[in-house]
Short mmCIF file of C-alpha atoms in Angstrom, two decimals:
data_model
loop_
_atom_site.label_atom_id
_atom_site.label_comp_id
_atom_site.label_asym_id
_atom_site.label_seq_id
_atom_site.Cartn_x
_atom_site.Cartn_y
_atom_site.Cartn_z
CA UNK A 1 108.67 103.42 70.80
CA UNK A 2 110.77 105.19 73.54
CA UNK A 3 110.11 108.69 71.50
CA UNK A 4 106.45 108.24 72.27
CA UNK A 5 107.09 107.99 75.61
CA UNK A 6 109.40 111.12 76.12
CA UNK A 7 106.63 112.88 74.38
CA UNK A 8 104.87 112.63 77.25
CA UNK A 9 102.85 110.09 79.88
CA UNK A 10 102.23 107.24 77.97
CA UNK A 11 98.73 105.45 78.54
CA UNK A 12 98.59 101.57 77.67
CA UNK A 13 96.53 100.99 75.55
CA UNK A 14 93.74 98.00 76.07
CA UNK A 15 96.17 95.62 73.93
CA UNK A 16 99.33 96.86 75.74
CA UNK A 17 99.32 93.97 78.46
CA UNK A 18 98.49 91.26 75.77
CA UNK A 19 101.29 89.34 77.13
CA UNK A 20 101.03 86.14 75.15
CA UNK A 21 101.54 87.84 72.23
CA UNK A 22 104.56 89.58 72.61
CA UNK A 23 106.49 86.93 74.78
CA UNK A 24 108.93 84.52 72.84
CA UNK A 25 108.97 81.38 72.84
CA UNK A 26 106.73 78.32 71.65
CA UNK A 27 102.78 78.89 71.52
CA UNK A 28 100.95 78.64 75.10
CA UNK A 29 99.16 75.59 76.16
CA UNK A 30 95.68 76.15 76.96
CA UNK A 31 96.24 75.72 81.11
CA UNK A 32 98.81 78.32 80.50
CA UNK A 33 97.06 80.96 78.06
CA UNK A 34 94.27 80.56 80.57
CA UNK A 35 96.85 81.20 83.29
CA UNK A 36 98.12 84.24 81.03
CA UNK A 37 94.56 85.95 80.55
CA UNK A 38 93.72 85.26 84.16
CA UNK A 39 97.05 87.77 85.23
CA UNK A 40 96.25 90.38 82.69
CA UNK A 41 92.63 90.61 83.78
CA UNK A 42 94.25 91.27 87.02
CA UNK A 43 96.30 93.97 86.42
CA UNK A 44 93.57 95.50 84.27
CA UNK A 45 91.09 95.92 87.38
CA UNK A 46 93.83 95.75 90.27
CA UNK A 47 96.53 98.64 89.14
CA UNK A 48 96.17 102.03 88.13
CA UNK A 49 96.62 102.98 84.46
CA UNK A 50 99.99 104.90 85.13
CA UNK A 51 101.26 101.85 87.14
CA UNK A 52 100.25 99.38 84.42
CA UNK A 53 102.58 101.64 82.43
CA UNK A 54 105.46 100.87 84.47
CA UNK A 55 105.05 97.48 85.27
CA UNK A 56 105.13 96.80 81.20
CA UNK A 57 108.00 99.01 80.74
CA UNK A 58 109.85 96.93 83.30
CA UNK A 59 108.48 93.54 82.76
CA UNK A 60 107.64 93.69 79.48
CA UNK A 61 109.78 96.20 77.67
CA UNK A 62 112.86 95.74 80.31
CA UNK A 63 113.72 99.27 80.54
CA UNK A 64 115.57 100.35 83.98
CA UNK A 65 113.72 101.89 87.04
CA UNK A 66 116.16 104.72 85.43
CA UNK A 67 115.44 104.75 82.71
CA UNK A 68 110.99 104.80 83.46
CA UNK A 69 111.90 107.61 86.14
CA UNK A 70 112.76 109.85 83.04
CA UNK A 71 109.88 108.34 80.22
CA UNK A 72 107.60 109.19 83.42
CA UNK A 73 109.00 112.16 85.40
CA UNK A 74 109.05 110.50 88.64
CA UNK A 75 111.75 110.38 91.14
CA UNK A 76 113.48 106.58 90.84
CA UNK A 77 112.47 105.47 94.23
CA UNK A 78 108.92 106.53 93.15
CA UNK A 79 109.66 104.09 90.18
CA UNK A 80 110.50 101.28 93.07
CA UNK A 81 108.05 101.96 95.70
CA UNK A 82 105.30 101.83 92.88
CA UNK A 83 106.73 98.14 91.34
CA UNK A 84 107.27 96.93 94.82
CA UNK A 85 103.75 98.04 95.80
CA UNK A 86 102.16 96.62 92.11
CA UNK A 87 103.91 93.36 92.39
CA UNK A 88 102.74 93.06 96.13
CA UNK A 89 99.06 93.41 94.79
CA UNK A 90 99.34 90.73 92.12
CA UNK A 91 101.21 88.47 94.64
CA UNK A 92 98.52 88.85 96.76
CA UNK A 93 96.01 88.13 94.28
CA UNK A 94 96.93 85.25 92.82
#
């Protein structure tokens, strides 16, 4: 996976921030699937594509503001500002 990224900026893809899916664990209740959905359909229509990007590859894929600096070509505290700012959105959202 991290060789498609250094090929280049990454787009997710529509199924990217299906986060029930690809969290472990024991299946979702339905309060919390519903819960689930509800945050993905907010980042979907709240973030930009490129910061959707990095919030998986941090939250989701656990990769260091290092390391998505280099997969995106950003300076680090680029890489902070923009998770500080996306997380700020969401917070506020919610």
């Amino acid at each position: 996976m991290i060789n498609h990224f250094r090929r280049g900026k990454a787009q997710p893809q529509s199924d990217d921030l299906s986060l029930a899916s690809e969290l472990p664990g024991e299946a979702f209740d339905p309060a919390t699937q519903q819960m689930v959905e509800y945050v993905q359909e907010l980042i979907k229509t709240s973030l930009s594509e490129e910061d959707q990007l990095i919030m998986r590859l941090r939250a989701i894929e656990d990769y260091t503001y290092q390391e998505i600096a280099d997969i995106m070509g950003m300076p680090i505290d680029t890489v902070s500002t923009r998770i500080h700012r996306a997380r700020r959105i969401l917070r506020n959202k919610i």
